[in-house]
Amino acid sequence: MKPAPFTYHRPETRGEVDALLAELGSEAKILAGGQSLIPILNMRLSSPAHLIDLNHLHDETAGPALDDGHVTVGPLVRQSSVERSELVTERVPLLAETMDFVAHPAIRNRGTVVGSIAHADPAAELPAVLAVLRGEVVARSATGRRTIPAGECFRGPLENSLEDTEWLEEVRWPVAAADQGFAFEEFARRSGDYALCGVAARAERAGDTTTVALGYLGMGDVPVCTELPPLGASAFETDEVEDAVARVVEGQLDPVDDIHATVAFRTHLARRLGATAVRRAAAKADTAGQDS
Amino acid sequence: MALNPGESARIELTVNGIAHQIDVEARWLLSDVLRHTIGLTGTHVGCEHGVCGCCTVLIDGEPARSCLTFAVQTDGAAITTVEGLAASDDGLHPLQESFRMHHGLQCGYCTPGFLMTALPIYERAPEMSDEELRKAISGQLCRCTGYAGILSAIRGAAEIERSRKGAES
């Protein structure tokens, strides 16, 4: 349970990180909070030859910031700082609601938001939330920067769409609009453990019609995002919501059996949690619309 | 700075208020450096992948897993371990006293992690709901005592602290 030997690099600027990655490529892994990477190293599931420690970068922001319709987080922003951020509570309420479900407080004190996105664990909350919010990430390398929409970030389990010489310098969370409502639901064996199933919902109200997008975690190789057919006001008086969610669960999710839950149980959770999330998000979109 | 396999770097670590200058290899976990290099074996090592919480210490005042942190990453940081709770001639810390009083431990293996997790929150624990308090310690596993005694112990520590202060004045 000890990591294999590696060469440790401690760059002081983002440019130095670019240069190291340009030289080392796939031989190197980025170390920020380490709360997903170090367990993997301890168990020797991975033994990269080089680790690039971001923790001593100069002039990095410690908390979220507001930028052009987005709340942005840099590479050293800890999850606990996002959890305590008033800016996030006011502007990205879905992220604020979800932080409580991300691991345990002691893990959130070290773990970073950008790291969780880069790690691309299909059972993690933040990738699914970023996807359902249609957020984006900024990747950089020695040759420049590019912005990647959340939908194109995740390629497979623990696999993001970055090149070997790129790293994530920012995650951008869209500020919520007045007519939107959100909800996050998950079921885990123990508070803070990986969820057996989880779902984030984004609802938008236009007249009598509500459009809801769902982002599931733990139900496929990547976060699964889908939009329900528009729901009229009467849908919420009947089982139409449950039926619409059931069709999505049946057609688009691909859960697997493991020691913790069967496919049947996970499917049941996806239907129940999905419907609850749709109803809660839609109710909040209603209230939001009336307020404005 | 680059550190090759097998090479050591000198780091500065303040542990329980005492400054240490120690040589560490990059792959050494903070938990192992505390136990083997500095000799503070109160920090326990359970699962070594962040699940059990036994190795929780304070890094710059906030609870964190010492098994999920390389010592070299904490260069310049202030660490508090369970040994930092009670000065040797000063009896137990109120939190430790409360764990004893409320039967918050049996074998004691998980206790250092619970104590360090509870340290930043015990003063407001009496006002916290059951759900809040359970969530706050959800990252810690106990396999023998059960959690009821631990919750009571965390809730009771502030009262012990108050009564001690009352006795002094």
CSV table of C-alpha atoms in Angstrom, one decimal:
chain,number,residue,atom,x,y,z
A,1,MET,CA,0.0,0.0,0.0
A,2,LYS,CA,2.8,2.4,-0.8
A,3,PRO,CA,3.2,4.2,-4.1
A,4,ALA,CA,5.9,3.0,-6.5
A,5,PRO,CA,8.8,5.4,-6.9
A,6,PHE,CA,8.3,8.4,-9.1
A,7,THR,CA,10.1,11.6,-10.0
A,8,TYR,CA,8.5,14.6,-8.3
A,9,HIS,CA,8.3,18.0,-9.9
A,10,ARG,CA,7.3,21.2,-8.2
A,11,PRO,CA,6.7,23.9,-10.8
A,12,GLU,CA,6.0,27.4,-9.6
A,13,THR,CA,4.1,28.8,-12.6
A,14,ARG,CA,1.6,27.5,-15.1
A,15,GLY,CA,4.1,27.9,-17.8
A,16,GLU,CA,6.5,25.5,-16.1
A,17,VAL,CA,3.7,22.9,-15.9
A,18,ASP,CA,3.2,23.3,-19.7
A,19,ALA,CA,6.9,22.8,-20.3
A,20,LEU,CA,7.1,19.7,-18.1
A,21,LEU,CA,4.1,18.2,-19.8
A,22,ALA,CA,5.5,19.0,-23.2
A,23,GLU,CA,8.6,17.1,-22.3
A,24,LEU,CA,7.1,14.2,-20.3
A,25,GLY,CA,3.7,13.7,-21.9
A,26,SER,CA,1.9,10.5,-20.9
A,27,GLU,CA,4.7,9.6,-18.5
A,28,ALA,CA,3.5,12.3,-16.1
A,29,LYS,CA,0.4,12.8,-14.0
A,30,ILE,CA,-0.8,16.1,-12.4
A,31,LEU,CA,-1.0,16.1,-8.6
A,32,ALA,CA,-3.3,18.7,-7.1
A,33,GLY,CA,-5.5,17.6,-4.2
A,34,GLY,CA,-4.5,14.0,-4.7
A,35,GLN,CA,-7.7,12.6,-3.2
A,36,SER,CA,-8.4,10.4,-6.2
A,37,LEU,CA,-4.9,10.0,-7.5
A,38,ILE,CA,-3.1,9.0,-4.3
A,39,PRO,CA,-5.4,6.1,-3.5
A,40,ILE,CA,-4.7,4.7,-7.0
A,41,LEU,CA,-1.0,5.2,-6.5
A,42,ASN,CA,-1.1,3.6,-3.0
A,43,MET,CA,-2.8,0.5,-4.4
A,44,ARG,CA,-0.4,0.6,-7.4
A,45,LEU,CA,-3.3,0.5,-9.8
A,46,SER,CA,-1.1,3.1,-11.6
A,47,SER,CA,2.6,3.9,-11.3
A,48,PRO,CA,3.4,7.0,-13.4
A,49,ALA,CA,7.1,7.8,-13.7
A,50,HIS,CA,6.6,11.5,-13.0
A,51,LEU,CA,4.2,13.5,-10.8
A,52,ILE,CA,3.8,17.3,-11.3
A,53,ASP,CA,2.7,18.8,-8.0
A,54,LEU,CA,0.6,22.0,-8.6
A,55,ASN,CA,0.4,22.8,-4.9
A,56,HIS,CA,3.3,25.3,-4.9
A,57,LEU,CA,2.2,27.3,-8.0
A,58,HIS,CA,2.4,31.0,-7.2
A,59,ASP,CA,-0.5,33.5,-7.3
A,60,GLU,CA,-3.2,30.9,-7.7
A,61,THR,CA,-6.7,31.8,-6.5
A,62,ALA,CA,-8.0,30.0,-3.5
A,63,GLY,CA,-11.7,30.4,-4.3
A,64,PRO,CA,-14.3,30.6,-7.1
A,65,ALA,CA,-14.5,33.8,-9.2
A,66,LEU,CA,-17.1,35.4,-11.5
A,67,ASP,CA,-16.2,35.7,-15.2
A,68,ASP,CA,-18.5,36.5,-18.1
A,69,GLY,CA,-21.6,34.6,-17.1
A,70,HIS,CA,-19.6,31.8,-15.4
A,71,VAL,CA,-18.4,31.0,-12.0
A,72,THR,CA,-14.8,29.8,-12.6
A,73,VAL,CA,-12.5,27.7,-10.5
A,74,GLY,CA,-8.8,27.4,-10.9
A,75,PRO,CA,-6.6,24.3,-10.4
A,76,LEU,CA,-6.0,24.7,-6.7
A,77,VAL,CA,-9.5,25.7,-5.6
A,78,ARG,CA,-10.4,23.1,-2.9
A,79,GLN,CA,-13.8,21.5,-2.9
A,80,SER,CA,-14.4,22.9,0.7
A,81,SER,CA,-13.8,26.4,-0.6
A,82,VAL,CA,-16.5,25.9,-3.2
A,83,GLU,CA,-18.8,24.4,-0.6
A,84,ARG,CA,-18.5,27.5,1.6
A,85,SER,CA,-18.6,30.1,-1.3
A,86,GLU,CA,-21.5,32.5,-1.2
A,87,LEU,CA,-20.9,33.2,-4.9
A,88,VAL,CA,-21.5,29.6,-5.8
A,89,THR,CA,-24.6,29.4,-3.5
A,90,GLU,CA,-26.1,32.5,-5.3
A,91,ARG,CA,-25.0,31.9,-8.8
A,92,VAL,CA,-24.6,28.1,-9.3
A,93,PRO,CA,-27.2,26.7,-6.8
A,94,LEU,CA,-26.9,23.1,-8.3
A,95,LEU,CA,-23.2,23.0,-7.6
A,96,ALA,CA,-23.8,24.3,-4.1
A,97,GLU,CA,-26.4,21.7,-3.4
A,98,THR,CA,-24.2,18.9,-4.8
A,99,MET,CA,-21.1,19.7,-2.8
A,100,ASP,CA,-22.5,18.1,0.3
A,101,PHE,CA,-22.6,14.8,-1.5
A,102,VAL,CA,-19.0,14.9,-2.7
A,103,ALA,CA,-16.9,12.6,-0.5
A,104,HIS,CA,-16.4,13.5,3.2
A,105,PRO,CA,-15.4,16.9,4.7
A,106,ALA,CA,-11.8,15.8,5.3
A,107,ILE,CA,-11.5,14.8,1.6
A,108,ARG,CA,-13.1,18.0,0.4
A,109,ASN,CA,-10.5,20.0,2.4
A,110,ARG,CA,-7.8,18.7,0.1
A,111,GLY,CA,-9.6,17.6,-3.1
A,112,THR,CA,-10.0,20.1,-5.9
A,113,VAL,CA,-12.9,20.7,-8.2
A,114,VAL,CA,-10.7,20.8,-11.3
A,115,GLY,CA,-9.1,17.5,-10.3
A,116,SER,CA,-12.4,15.8,-9.9
A,117,ILE,CA,-13.4,16.9,-13.4
A,118,ALA,CA,-10.0,15.8,-14.9
A,119,HIS,CA,-10.3,12.5,-13.1
A,120,ALA,CA,-13.5,11.7,-15.0
A,121,ASP,CA,-14.8,9.1,-12.7
A,122,PRO,CA,-18.3,8.2,-14.0
A,123,ALA,CA,-19.5,7.6,-10.4
A,124,ALA,CA,-18.4,11.1,-9.3
A,125,GLU,CA,-20.9,13.9,-8.8
A,126,LEU,CA,-19.1,16.9,-10.3
A,127,PRO,CA,-18.7,15.6,-13.9
A,128,ALA,CA,-22.4,14.9,-14.1
A,129,VAL,CA,-23.3,18.3,-12.7
A,130,LEU,CA,-20.9,20.1,-15.1
A,131,ALA,CA,-22.4,18.2,-18.0
A,132,VAL,CA,-26.1,18.9,-17.1
A,133,LEU,CA,-25.3,22.6,-16.7
A,134,ARG,CA,-23.5,22.7,-20.1
A,135,GLY,CA,-20.4,24.0,-18.4
A,136,GLU,CA,-16.9,24.0,-20.0
A,137,VAL,CA,-13.3,23.4,-19.1
A,138,VAL,CA,-10.2,25.2,-20.3
A,139,ALA,CA,-7.2,23.0,-21.2
A,140,ARG,CA,-3.8,24.4,-21.8
A,141,SER,CA,-0.4,23.3,-23.0
A,142,ALA,CA,2.8,24.8,-24.3
A,143,THR,CA,1.2,25.4,-27.6
A,144,GLY,CA,-1.9,27.3,-26.4
A,145,ARG,CA,-5.3,27.0,-24.8
A,146,ARG,CA,-8.7,25.5,-25.8
A,147,THR,CA,-12.1,25.5,-24.3
A,148,ILE,CA,-13.9,22.2,-24.2
A,149,PRO,CA,-17.7,21.9,-23.6
A,150,ALA,CA,-18.5,19.5,-20.8
A,151,GLY,CA,-20.3,17.1,-23.2
A,152,GLU,CA,-16.9,16.5,-24.9
A,153,CYS,CA,-14.8,16.2,-21.8
A,154,PHE,CA,-15.4,12.7,-20.8
A,155,ARG,CA,-14.4,9.8,-23.0
A,156,GLY,CA,-14.7,6.8,-20.7
A,157,PRO,CA,-14.2,5.6,-17.2
A,158,LEU,CA,-11.3,7.7,-15.7
A,159,GLU,CA,-10.6,9.0,-19.2
A,160,ASN,CA,-10.9,12.6,-20.2
A,161,SER,CA,-10.4,14.1,-23.7
A,162,LEU,CA,-7.2,16.0,-23.0
A,163,GLU,CA,-4.1,15.4,-25.0
A,164,ASP,CA,-1.0,14.0,-23.1
A,165,THR,CA,0.6,17.4,-23.1
A,166,GLU,CA,-2.5,19.3,-21.9
A,167,TRP,CA,-3.8,19.9,-18.4
A,168,LEU,CA,-6.9,21.7,-17.0
A,169,GLU,CA,-6.4,25.2,-15.7
A,170,GLU,CA,-10.1,26.1,-15.2
A,171,VAL,CA,-13.6,24.7,-14.9
A,172,ARG,CA,-16.4,27.1,-15.9
A,173,TRP,CA,-19.9,26.7,-14.3
A,174,PRO,CA,-22.7,28.7,-16.1
A,175,VAL,CA,-24.5,31.2,-13.8
A,176,ALA,CA,-28.1,30.1,-13.3
A,177,ALA,CA,-30.8,32.0,-15.2
A,178,ALA,CA,-33.9,33.3,-13.4
A,179,ASP,CA,-36.3,30.8,-15.0
A,180,GLN,CA,-34.2,27.8,-14.1
A,181,GLY,CA,-34.6,25.3,-11.2
A,182,PHE,CA,-32.2,22.6,-10.1
A,183,ALA,CA,-32.1,19.5,-8.0
A,184,PHE,CA,-29.6,16.8,-7.1
A,185,GLU,CA,-30.4,13.4,-5.7
A,186,GLU,CA,-28.3,10.4,-5.0
A,187,PHE,CA,-28.3,7.1,-3.0
A,188,ALA,CA,-25.2,5.8,-1.3
A,189,ARG,CA,-24.6,3.2,1.3
A,190,ARG,CA,-22.9,5.7,3.5
A,191,SER,CA,-23.0,9.5,3.3
A,192,GLY,CA,-20.1,10.6,1.2
A,193,ASP,CA,-19.4,7.2,-0.4
A,194,TYR,CA,-19.6,6.7,-4.1
A,195,ALA,CA,-23.3,6.7,-5.0
A,196,LEU,CA,-25.0,3.6,-6.3
A,197,CYS,CA,-26.9,6.0,-8.5
A,198,GLY,CA,-27.1,9.8,-8.6
A,199,VAL,CA,-28.8,12.4,-10.8
A,200,ALA,CA,-28.7,16.1,-11.4
A,201,ALA,CA,-31.7,18.0,-12.9
A,202,ARG,CA,-31.9,21.3,-14.7
A,203,ALA,CA,-35.4,22.6,-15.4
A,204,GLU,CA,-36.5,25.6,-17.5
A,205,ARG,CA,-39.9,27.1,-17.5
A,206,ALA,CA,-41.4,28.7,-20.6
A,207,GLY,CA,-45.1,29.5,-20.3
A,208,ASP,CA,-46.9,26.4,-19.2
A,209,THR,CA,-44.2,24.1,-20.4
A,210,THR,CA,-41.2,22.8,-18.5
A,211,THR,CA,-38.1,21.4,-20.1
A,212,VAL,CA,-35.9,19.2,-17.9
A,213,ALA,CA,-32.4,17.9,-18.6
A,214,LEU,CA,-31.0,15.1,-16.4
A,215,GLY,CA,-27.4,14.1,-15.8
A,216,TYR,CA,-26.9,10.7,-14.3
A,217,LEU,CA,-23.8,9.4,-12.6
A,218,GLY,CA,-22.8,5.8,-11.9
A,219,MET,CA,-25.0,4.6,-14.7
A,220,GLY,CA,-22.6,4.3,-17.6
A,221,ASP,CA,-19.0,4.8,-18.6
A,222,VAL,CA,-19.4,8.6,-18.6
A,223,PRO,CA,-22.0,11.0,-17.2
A,224,VAL,CA,-25.2,10.4,-19.1
A,225,CYS,CA,-27.0,13.6,-20.0
A,226,THR,CA,-30.5,13.6,-21.6
A,227,GLU,CA,-33.4,15.9,-22.1
A,228,LEU,CA,-37.0,14.8,-21.3
A,229,PRO,CA,-39.8,15.7,-23.8
A,230,PRO,CA,-41.4,19.1,-22.7
A,231,LEU,CA,-43.7,18.6,-19.8
A,232,GLY,CA,-47.0,20.5,-19.5
A,233,ALA,CA,-48.5,21.6,-16.2
A,234,SER,CA,-50.7,18.5,-16.1
A,235,ALA,CA,-47.7,16.2,-16.2
A,236,PHE,CA,-46.9,17.1,-12.6
A,237,GLU,CA,-50.4,16.1,-11.5
A,238,THR,CA,-50.1,12.6,-13.0
A,239,ASP,CA,-47.5,9.8,-13.5
A,240,GLU,CA,-46.4,11.4,-16.8
A,241,VAL,CA,-43.1,12.5,-15.1
A,242,GLU,CA,-42.4,9.0,-13.8
A,243,ASP,CA,-43.2,7.5,-17.3
A,244,ALA,CA,-40.9,10.0,-19.1
A,245,VAL,CA,-38.1,9.3,-16.7
A,246,ALA,CA,-38.7,5.5,-17.0
A,247,ARG,CA,-38.3,5.7,-20.8
A,248,VAL,CA,-35.0,7.6,-20.5
A,249,VAL,CA,-33.7,5.0,-17.9
A,250,GLU,CA,-34.8,2.2,-20.1
A,251,GLY,CA,-33.4,3.6,-23.3
A,252,GLN,CA,-30.2,5.5,-22.4
A,253,LEU,CA,-28.7,4.2,-19.2
A,254,ASP,CA,-26.3,1.2,-19.0
A,255,PRO,CA,-25.8,0.3,-15.3
A,256,VAL,CA,-23.7,-2.8,-14.3
A,257,ASP,CA,-23.9,-5.3,-11.5
A,258,ASP,CA,-21.4,-5.2,-8.8
A,259,ILE,CA,-21.0,-6.2,-5.2
A,260,HIS,CA,-23.0,-3.2,-4.0
A,261,ALA,CA,-26.1,-3.4,-6.2
A,262,THR,CA,-27.7,-5.3,-9.0
A,263,VAL,CA,-28.7,-3.8,-12.3
A,264,ALA,CA,-32.4,-4.1,-11.3
A,265,PHE,CA,-31.7,-2.1,-8.1
A,266,ARG,CA,-29.7,0.5,-9.9
A,267,THR,CA,-32.5,0.9,-12.5
A,268,HIS,CA,-35.1,1.2,-9.8
A,269,LEU,CA,-33.0,4.0,-8.1
A,270,ALA,CA,-32.5,5.7,-11.5
A,271,ARG,CA,-36.3,5.9,-12.0
A,272,ARG,CA,-37.1,7.0,-8.4
A,273,LEU,CA,-34.3,9.5,-8.0
A,274,GLY,CA,-34.8,10.8,-11.5
A,275,ALA,CA,-38.5,11.5,-11.0
A,276,THR,CA,-37.9,13.1,-7.6
A,277,ALA,CA,-35.2,15.3,-9.2
A,278,VAL,CA,-37.5,16.3,-12.1
A,279,ARG,CA,-40.3,17.3,-9.7
A,280,ARG,CA,-38.1,19.2,-7.3
A,281,ALA,CA,-36.2,21.1,-10.1
A,282,ALA,CA,-39.5,21.9,-11.9
A,283,ALA,CA,-41.1,23.2,-8.7
A,284,LYS,CA,-38.0,25.5,-8.2
A,285,ALA,CA,-38.2,26.7,-11.8
A,286,ASP,CA,-41.9,27.6,-11.1
A,287,THR,CA,-40.9,29.6,-8.1
A,288,ALA,CA,-38.0,31.3,-9.9
A,289,GLY,CA,-40.3,32.4,-12.7
A,290,GLN,CA,-42.8,33.9,-10.3
A,291,ASP,CA,-40.1,35.8,-8.4
A,292,SER,CA,-38.9,37.6,-11.6
B,1,MET,CA,12.5,21.6,-8.0
B,2,ALA,CA,12.7,17.9,-9.2
B,3,LEU,CA,13.3,14.9,-7.0
B,4,ASN,CA,14.3,11.6,-8.5
B,5,PRO,CA,13.3,8.2,-7.2
B,6,GLY,CA,15.4,7.4,-4.1
B,7,GLU,CA,16.5,11.0,-3.5
B,8,SER,CA,15.4,13.0,-0.5
B,9,ALA,CA,14.5,16.6,-0.1
B,10,ARG,CA,14.7,18.7,3.1
B,11,ILE,CA,11.3,19.9,4.1
B,12,GLU,CA,10.1,22.0,7.0
B,13,LEU,CA,7.1,20.8,9.0
B,14,THR,CA,5.7,22.2,12.1
B,15,VAL,CA,4.1,19.4,14.0
B,16,ASN,CA,2.1,20.2,17.2
B,17,GLY,CA,3.9,23.5,17.4
B,18,ILE,CA,7.4,22.1,17.1
B,19,ALA,CA,9.4,22.9,13.9
B,20,HIS,CA,11.1,19.9,12.2
B,21,GLN,CA,13.5,19.9,9.4
B,22,ILE,CA,13.4,16.4,7.9
B,23,ASP,CA,14.6,14.6,4.7
B,24,VAL,CA,11.8,12.8,2.9
B,25,GLU,CA,11.5,10.9,-0.3
B,26,ALA,CA,8.8,12.1,-2.6
B,27,ARG,CA,6.7,8.9,-2.4
B,28,TRP,CA,6.6,9.0,1.5
B,29,LEU,CA,3.1,9.5,2.8
B,30,LEU,CA,2.6,12.1,5.5
B,31,SER,CA,1.1,9.3,7.7
B,32,ASP,CA,4.4,7.3,7.5
B,33,VAL,CA,6.6,10.4,8.0
B,34,LEU,CA,4.6,11.3,11.1
B,35,ARG,CA,4.9,7.8,12.5
B,36,HIS,CA,8.3,6.6,11.3
B,37,THR,CA,10.4,9.7,10.8
B,38,ILE,CA,9.1,11.9,13.6
B,39,GLY,CA,8.0,9.1,15.8
B,40,LEU,CA,4.5,10.2,16.5
B,41,THR,CA,2.6,6.9,16.3
B,42,GLY,CA,-0.7,8.3,17.6
B,43,THR,CA,-1.8,8.8,14.0
B,44,HIS,CA,-3.1,5.4,13.0
B,45,VAL,CA,-3.0,3.9,9.6
B,46,GLY,CA,-6.0,1.7,8.6
B,47,CYS,CA,-6.9,1.4,4.9
B,48,GLU,CA,-4.3,3.7,3.3
B,49,HIS,CA,-6.8,4.7,0.6
B,50,GLY,CA,-8.8,7.3,2.3
B,51,VAL,CA,-11.9,5.3,3.3
B,52,CYS,CA,-11.4,4.6,7.1
B,53,GLY,CA,-10.3,8.0,8.3
B,54,CYS,CA,-8.0,6.7,11.1
B,55,CYS,CA,-5.1,8.7,9.8
B,56,THR,CA,-6.9,12.1,9.8
B,57,VAL,CA,-4.8,15.0,11.1
B,58,LEU,CA,-5.1,18.7,10.8
B,59,ILE,CA,-3.1,20.3,7.9
B,60,ASP,CA,-3.0,24.1,8.5
B,61,GLY,CA,-6.0,23.7,10.8
B,62,GLU,CA,-8.3,21.6,8.6
B,63,PRO,CA,-8.8,17.8,8.9
B,64,ALA,CA,-7.3,15.9,6.1
B,65,ARG,CA,-6.2,12.3,5.3
B,66,SER,CA,-2.4,12.0,6.0
B,67,CYS,CA,-2.4,8.7,3.9
B,68,LEU,CA,-3.6,10.7,0.9
B,69,THR,CA,-1.0,13.4,1.2
B,70,PHE,CA,2.7,13.1,0.4
B,71,ALA,CA,4.8,14.7,3.1
B,72,VAL,CA,6.7,16.6,0.5
B,73,GLN,CA,3.5,18.4,-0.5
B,74,THR,CA,3.1,19.7,3.0
B,75,ASP,CA,6.5,21.5,3.0
B,76,GLY,CA,6.0,24.6,5.2
B,77,ALA,CA,2.6,23.5,6.6
B,78,ALA,CA,1.5,23.2,10.2
B,79,ILE,CA,0.3,19.7,11.2
B,80,THR,CA,-1.7,18.9,14.3
B,81,THR,CA,-1.8,15.2,15.4
B,82,VAL,CA,-3.6,13.5,18.3
B,83,GLU,CA,-0.4,14.0,20.4
B,84,GLY,CA,-1.0,17.8,20.1
B,85,LEU,CA,-4.4,17.6,22.0
B,86,ALA,CA,-3.1,17.1,25.5
B,87,ALA,CA,0.1,18.5,26.9
B,88,SER,CA,1.9,15.8,28.9
B,89,ASP,CA,1.3,17.3,32.4
B,90,ASP,CA,-2.1,18.8,31.7
B,91,GLY,CA,-4.4,15.9,31.7
B,92,LEU,CA,-6.7,15.0,28.8
B,93,HIS,CA,-8.1,17.5,26.3
B,94,PRO,CA,-11.9,18.0,26.9
B,95,LEU,CA,-12.6,16.1,23.8
B,96,GLN,CA,-10.6,13.1,25.0
B,97,GLU,CA,-12.1,13.3,28.4
B,98,SER,CA,-15.6,13.3,26.8
B,99,PHE,CA,-14.7,10.2,24.7
B,100,ARG,CA,-13.8,8.4,27.9
B,101,MET,CA,-16.8,9.6,29.8
B,102,HIS,CA,-19.3,8.8,27.1
B,103,HIS,CA,-17.8,5.4,26.1
B,104,GLY,CA,-16.7,6.8,22.7
B,105,LEU,CA,-14.1,4.1,22.2
B,106,GLN,CA,-13.3,0.4,22.8
B,107,CYS,CA,-10.3,-0.7,20.9
B,108,GLY,CA,-9.2,2.8,20.2
B,109,TYR,CA,-7.9,2.3,16.7
B,110,CYS,CA,-10.2,4.7,15.0
B,111,THR,CA,-10.1,7.2,17.9
B,112,PRO,CA,-7.3,9.5,16.8
B,113,GLY,CA,-9.1,10.1,13.5
B,114,PHE,CA,-12.4,10.8,15.2
B,115,LEU,CA,-10.7,13.2,17.6
B,116,MET,CA,-9.0,15.2,14.9
B,117,THR,CA,-12.2,15.3,12.8
B,118,ALA,CA,-14.2,16.5,15.8
B,119,LEU,CA,-11.6,19.0,17.0
B,120,PRO,CA,-12.7,21.9,14.7
B,121,ILE,CA,-16.4,21.3,15.3
B,122,TYR,CA,-17.0,20.1,18.9
B,123,GLU,CA,-17.6,23.6,20.3
B,124,ARG,CA,-20.6,24.0,18.1
B,125,ALA,CA,-21.6,20.3,18.2
B,126,PRO,CA,-24.3,20.8,20.9
B,127,GLU,CA,-26.2,23.1,18.5
B,128,MET,CA,-25.8,20.8,15.5
B,129,SER,CA,-28.6,18.5,14.4
B,130,ASP,CA,-28.1,14.7,14.5
B,131,GLU,CA,-28.0,14.7,10.7
B,132,GLU,CA,-25.4,17.5,10.5
B,133,LEU,CA,-23.2,15.9,13.1
B,134,ARG,CA,-23.4,12.4,11.5
B,135,LYS,CA,-22.5,13.9,8.2
B,136,ALA,CA,-19.6,15.8,9.7
B,137,ILE,CA,-18.1,12.5,10.9
B,138,SER,CA,-19.3,10.3,8.0
B,139,GLY,CA,-15.8,9.9,6.8
B,140,GLN,CA,-14.7,8.0,9.9
B,141,LEU,CA,-15.2,4.3,10.4
B,142,CYS,CA,-15.6,2.6,13.8
B,143,ARG,CA,-15.9,-1.1,13.8
B,144,CYS,CA,-16.5,-1.9,17.5
B,145,THR,CA,-17.9,0.9,19.6
B,146,GLY,CA,-20.7,2.0,17.4
B,147,TYR,CA,-21.4,5.6,16.7
B,148,ALA,CA,-23.9,6.5,19.4
B,149,GLY,CA,-21.2,6.9,22.1
B,150,ILE,CA,-19.0,8.8,19.7
B,151,LEU,CA,-21.8,11.3,18.9
B,152,SER,CA,-22.5,11.8,22.6
B,153,ALA,CA,-18.8,12.3,23.3
B,154,ILE,CA,-18.4,15.0,20.6
B,155,ARG,CA,-21.6,16.7,21.9
B,156,GLY,CA,-20.4,16.6,25.5
B,157,ALA,CA,-16.9,18.0,25.1
B,158,ALA,CA,-17.9,21.6,25.1
B,159,GLU,CA,-19.6,21.2,28.4
B,160,ILE,CA,-16.5,19.6,29.9
B,161,GLU,CA,-14.5,22.5,28.6
B,162,ARG,CA,-16.9,25.1,30.2
B,163,SER,CA,-16.9,23.4,33.5
B,164,ARG,CA,-13.1,23.3,33.6
B,165,LYS,CA,-13.0,27.0,32.8
B,166,GLY,CA,-15.5,27.6,35.6
B,167,ALA,CA,-13.4,25.7,38.1
B,168,GLU,CA,-10.4,27.8,37.2
B,169,SER,CA,-12.0,31.1,37.6
